[in-house]
């Protein structure tokens, strides 16, 4: 970390402020999973604030099984070439060399993601060692603070990716919000035990208790498929939304041309609903005539070993 | 800060996307009456407007769908004081280089701005900046920032990059009631650039 502000005359790269600040610029926006340059352009046209470059969206990773890894560098290059908005890409949990490669490719944010198959079942990546900022998933406050202690500059609630089912995203947003609210009610002498309970560094627990918020931007992810889903997450306190399979897996049953139109319309509708999340008239308007949302998975039918949210520690 | 309150002027912060809350917090800390602006009727109630950092393409699209694009452009053209940071600077520029296909701006400042001029996020940086009209140095926080490539006569250059590969690049300008910076004073606890804008608003009243 070179957070040596006010002294060096040379530009200081990769400071905590420029990493966290990058996420501040994405607030109120939608980050869309894309697998081709063409999808990236559709996302940019729809008003996405960034794209997540992937080889397969989570719904396809579920379908195909096997080991899911970092994307092909050529594919990431193609997407970087195609758009002017920031490009993010996923590395496996703990796979610091995949992260080094993504940094070398010039991606703007690395997602250390439970959607890919974990590469280390004990350690996450030491994110302070990088110039590129990281976003990590969390299901509760302790997990979020452990990731921030490791250098994450942005947190997203995990939800359950690739299901088109918002129930887990709701659970994780409520959990995070509830944990933060509870901290704010404790006196200082009680924060030591709270830190132990959350298995998180005391200094970060103390900071959250004092400010009533995470020290980094909090987005939501995992199962968002409709404009109303996105707006609900914003009303639950998310500062922005990741949409994975929900956009490009929608409109099944239509002809290819019709499907593309429906996808474009849904992408735009989710962007508008995220900005105007408290305007029900507008959400009603943009929810019309979007075609079929992705079919989705009922979580009761999903075996425990296929729950991505359980990955990460 | 004593005596620098913007009296009764209402300063709006365009709240479609980006770090609008940080701008509002900076303005409120200076005692300015501050409101968020997402709709045309909210724009009508403000005397000045801050256009925050964010993604300029997303802001352009959202301004268009919210039917805010023409109203903001018209208010800025009619002389409403405005202050843009980063994406906000892009939105206030008459001309942009490396724009997305068809990308439009509110305009107002006769300058040419290059998007993502310093490079991608791994090139984002902070650096001390000298700012005309403010004593001492500021911390400039540059995040996938634009720079000003050309200014027409009459545009005041307020700050340039002082070190590193981009030395000499223009990163803050003013013309009349319009102020724009490539960097993000709202991400620091130093309120002097916002104070500078609040006094511009007061002088324009």
mmCIF file of N, CA and C in Angstrom, chain A residues 252-304:
data_model
loop_
_atom_site.group_PDB
_atom_site.id
_atom_site.type_symbol
_atom_site.label_atom_id
_atom_site.label_comp_id
_atom_site.label_asym_id
_atom_site.label_seq_id
_atom_site.Cartn_x
_atom_site.Cartn_y
_atom_site.Cartn_z
ATOM 1 N N UNK A 252 -36.592 -16.599 -22.994
ATOM 2 C CA UNK A 252 -36.604 -17.926 -23.621
ATOM 3 C C UNK A 252 -37.969 -18.143 -24.274
ATOM 4 N N UNK A 253 -38.001 -18.904 -25.349
ATOM 5 C CA UNK A 253 -39.256 -19.178 -26.045
ATOM 6 C C UNK A 253 -39.526 -18.193 -27.172
ATOM 7 N N UNK A 254 -38.712 -17.121 -27.268
ATOM 8 C CA UNK A 254 -38.878 -16.174 -28.374
ATOM 9 C C UNK A 254 -37.910 -16.537 -29.504
ATOM 10 N N UNK A 255 -38.209 -16.032 -30.703
ATOM 11 C CA UNK A 255 -37.249 -16.196 -31.802
ATOM 12 C C UNK A 255 -35.996 -15.381 -31.465
ATOM 13 N N UNK A 256 -34.858 -15.675 -32.102
ATOM 14 C CA UNK A 256 -33.595 -15.053 -31.707
ATOM 15 C C UNK A 256 -33.657 -13.518 -31.772
ATOM 16 N N UNK A 257 -34.239 -12.990 -32.867
ATOM 17 C CA UNK A 257 -34.345 -11.534 -33.014
ATOM 18 C C UNK A 257 -35.226 -10.925 -31.933
ATOM 19 N N UNK A 258 -36.349 -11.550 -31.683
ATOM 20 C CA UNK A 258 -37.275 -11.068 -30.650
ATOM 21 C C UNK A 258 -36.616 -11.153 -29.267
ATOM 22 N N UNK A 259 -35.869 -12.234 -29.065
ATOM 23 C CA UNK A 259 -35.238 -12.453 -27.773
ATOM 24 C C UNK A 259 -34.221 -11.331 -27.476
ATOM 25 N N UNK A 260 -33.463 -10.962 -28.501
ATOM 26 C CA UNK A 260 -32.466 -9.920 -28.330
ATOM 27 C C UNK A 260 -33.123 -8.595 -27.931
ATOM 28 N N UNK A 261 -34.263 -8.318 -28.591
ATOM 29 C CA UNK A 261 -34.995 -7.077 -28.253
ATOM 30 C C UNK A 261 -35.476 -7.113 -26.809
ATOM 31 N N UNK A 262 -35.977 -8.284 -26.394
ATOM 32 C CA UNK A 262 -36.481 -8.426 -25.025
ATOM 33 C C UNK A 262 -35.345 -8.270 -24.015
ATOM 34 N N UNK A 263 -34.177 -8.831 -24.364
ATOM 35 C CA UNK A 263 -33.005 -8.739 -23.481
ATOM 36 C C UNK A 263 -32.584 -7.276 -23.315
ATOM 37 N N UNK A 264 -32.526 -6.540 -24.455
ATOM 38 C CA UNK A 264 -32.137 -5.120 -24.407
ATOM 39 C C UNK A 264 -33.098 -4.337 -23.531
ATOM 40 N N UNK A 265 -34.371 -4.648 -23.698
ATOM 41 C CA UNK A 265 -35.402 -3.929 -22.956
ATOM 42 C C UNK A 265 -35.307 -4.229 -21.460
ATOM 43 N N UNK A 266 -35.063 -5.497 -21.126
ATOM 44 C CA UNK A 266 -34.942 -5.871 -19.711
ATOM 45 C C UNK A 266 -33.712 -5.211 -19.083
ATOM 46 N N UNK A 267 -32.600 -5.182 -19.826
ATOM 47 C CA UNK A 267 -31.373 -4.564 -19.312
ATOM 48 C C UNK A 267 -31.638 -3.096 -18.970
ATOM 49 N N UNK A 268 -32.291 -2.399 -19.896
ATOM 50 C CA UNK A 268 -32.599 -0.991 -19.696
ATOM 51 C C UNK A 268 -33.561 -0.786 -18.529
ATOM 52 N N UNK A 269 -34.541 -1.675 -18.439
ATOM 53 C CA UNK A 269 -35.553 -1.568 -17.380
ATOM 54 C C UNK A 269 -34.912 -1.753 -16.002
ATOM 55 N N UNK A 270 -33.967 -2.689 -15.891
ATOM 56 C CA UNK A 270 -33.315 -2.926 -14.600
ATOM 57 C C UNK A 270 -32.454 -1.713 -14.222
ATOM 58 N N UNK A 271 -31.809 -1.090 -15.220
ATOM 59 C CA UNK A 271 -31.024 0.122 -14.960
ATOM 60 C C UNK A 271 -31.931 1.234 -14.423
ATOM 61 N N UNK A 272 -33.068 1.446 -15.080
ATOM 62 C CA UNK A 272 -33.976 2.527 -14.645
ATOM 63 C C UNK A 272 -34.547 2.259 -13.263
ATOM 64 N N UNK A 273 -34.911 0.994 -13.017
ATOM 65 C CA UNK A 273 -35.508 0.647 -11.717
ATOM 66 C C UNK A 273 -34.488 0.807 -10.588
ATOM 67 N N UNK A 274 -33.206 0.623 -10.902
ATOM 68 C CA UNK A 274 -32.155 0.780 -9.882
ATOM 69 C C UNK A 274 -31.973 2.254 -9.525
ATOM 70 N N UNK A 275 -32.012 3.126 -10.541
ATOM 71 C CA UNK A 275 -31.892 4.568 -10.276
ATOM 72 C C UNK A 275 -33.104 5.099 -9.517
ATOM 73 N N UNK A 276 -34.299 4.716 -9.993
ATOM 74 C CA UNK A 276 -35.542 5.262 -9.422
ATOM 75 C C UNK A 276 -36.210 4.202 -8.559
ATOM 76 N N UNK A 277 -35.433 3.628 -7.624
ATOM 77 C CA UNK A 277 -35.880 2.435 -6.897
ATOM 78 C C UNK A 277 -37.066 2.694 -5.983
ATOM 79 N N UNK A 278 -37.345 3.959 -5.674
ATOM 80 C CA UNK A 278 -38.485 4.229 -4.790
ATOM 81 C C UNK A 278 -39.686 4.783 -5.549
ATOM 82 N N UNK A 279 -39.688 4.650 -6.869
ATOM 83 C CA UNK A 279 -40.766 5.185 -7.706
ATOM 84 C C UNK A 279 -41.551 4.011 -8.313
ATOM 85 N N UNK A 280 -42.588 3.572 -7.586
ATOM 86 C CA UNK A 280 -43.333 2.377 -8.005
ATOM 87 C C UNK A 280 -44.023 2.562 -9.357
ATOM 88 N N UNK A 281 -44.467 3.787 -9.658
ATOM 89 C CA UNK A 281 -45.115 4.024 -10.957
ATOM 90 C C UNK A 281 -44.128 3.742 -12.087
ATOM 91 N N UNK A 282 -42.903 4.222 -11.897
ATOM 92 C CA UNK A 282 -41.901 4.007 -12.933
ATOM 93 C C UNK A 282 -41.539 2.531 -13.043
ATOM 94 N N UNK A 283 -41.407 1.858 -11.898
ATOM 95 C CA UNK A 283 -41.046 0.433 -11.940
ATOM 96 C C UNK A 283 -42.156 -0.354 -12.636
ATOM 97 N N UNK A 284 -43.412 0.025 -12.376
ATOM 98 C CA UNK A 284 -44.537 -0.621 -13.072
ATOM 99 C C UNK A 284 -44.410 -0.412 -14.576
ATOM 100 N N UNK A 285 -44.104 0.827 -14.952
ATOM 101 C CA UNK A 285 -44.010 1.153 -16.379
ATOM 102 C C UNK A 285 -42.906 0.351 -17.070
ATOM 103 N N UNK A 286 -41.728 0.314 -16.454
ATOM 104 C CA UNK A 286 -40.615 -0.366 -17.133
ATOM 105 C C UNK A 286 -40.734 -1.889 -17.057
ATOM 106 N N UNK A 287 -41.616 -2.402 -16.174
ATOM 107 C CA UNK A 287 -41.765 -3.859 -16.047
ATOM 108 C C UNK A 287 -42.683 -4.448 -17.107
ATOM 109 N N UNK A 288 -43.360 -3.596 -17.883
ATOM 110 C CA UNK A 288 -44.295 -4.090 -18.895
ATOM 111 C C UNK A 288 -43.562 -4.678 -20.100
ATOM 112 N N UNK A 289 -44.146 -5.737 -20.641
ATOM 113 C CA UNK A 289 -43.748 -6.214 -21.965
ATOM 114 C C UNK A 289 -42.262 -6.571 -22.068
ATOM 115 N N UNK A 290 -41.739 -7.247 -21.050
ATOM 116 C CA UNK A 290 -40.322 -7.617 -21.066
ATOM 117 C C UNK A 290 -40.110 -9.051 -21.549
ATOM 118 N N UNK A 291 -41.165 -9.773 -21.861
ATOM 119 C CA UNK A 291 -41.012 -11.197 -22.190
ATOM 120 C C UNK A 291 -40.784 -11.985 -20.912
ATOM 121 N N UNK A 292 -40.444 -13.265 -21.083
ATOM 122 C CA UNK A 292 -40.250 -14.147 -19.935
ATOM 123 C C UNK A 292 -38.953 -13.810 -19.207
ATOM 124 N N UNK A 293 -39.014 -13.719 -17.877
ATOM 125 C CA UNK A 293 -37.780 -13.657 -17.093
ATOM 126 C C UNK A 293 -37.141 -15.041 -17.127
ATOM 127 N N UNK A 294 -35.862 -15.126 -16.723
ATOM 128 C CA UNK A 294 -35.236 -16.456 -16.723
ATOM 129 C C UNK A 294 -36.057 -17.396 -15.839
ATOM 130 N N UNK A 295 -36.063 -18.673 -16.191
ATOM 131 C CA UNK A 295 -36.962 -19.615 -15.527
ATOM 132 C C UNK A 295 -36.678 -19.687 -14.033
ATOM 133 N N UNK A 296 -35.428 -19.827 -13.659
ATOM 134 C CA UNK A 296 -35.074 -19.781 -12.250
ATOM 135 C C UNK A 296 -35.138 -21.125 -11.562
ATOM 136 N N UNK A 297 -34.572 -21.157 -10.373
ATOM 137 C CA UNK A 297 -34.460 -22.391 -9.607
ATOM 138 C C UNK A 297 -35.032 -22.138 -8.218
ATOM 139 N N UNK A 298 -35.895 -23.068 -7.791
ATOM 140 C CA UNK A 298 -36.387 -23.012 -6.432
ATOM 141 C C UNK A 298 -35.280 -23.517 -5.513
ATOM 142 N N UNK A 299 -34.885 -22.716 -4.524
ATOM 143 C CA UNK A 299 -33.711 -23.061 -3.712
ATOM 144 C C UNK A 299 -33.878 -24.367 -2.939
ATOM 145 N N UNK A 300 -35.133 -24.760 -2.663
ATOM 146 C CA UNK A 300 -35.357 -26.018 -1.927
ATOM 147 C C UNK A 300 -34.857 -27.225 -2.719
ATOM 148 N N UNK A 301 -34.779 -27.071 -4.046
ATOM 149 C CA UNK A 301 -34.375 -28.200 -4.876
ATOM 150 C C UNK A 301 -32.867 -28.194 -5.150
ATOM 151 N N UNK A 302 -32.155 -27.211 -4.544
ATOM 152 C CA UNK A 302 -30.727 -27.070 -4.857
ATOM 153 C C UNK A 302 -29.900 -27.764 -3.775
ATOM 154 N N UNK A 303 -29.165 -28.840 -4.117
ATOM 155 C CA UNK A 303 -28.376 -29.552 -3.098
ATOM 156 C C UNK A 303 -27.335 -28.636 -2.457
ATOM 157 N N UNK A 304 -27.000 -28.923 -1.202
ATOM 158 C CA UNK A 304 -26.088 -28.054 -0.443
ATOM 159 C C UNK A 304 -24.766 -27.850 -1.164
#
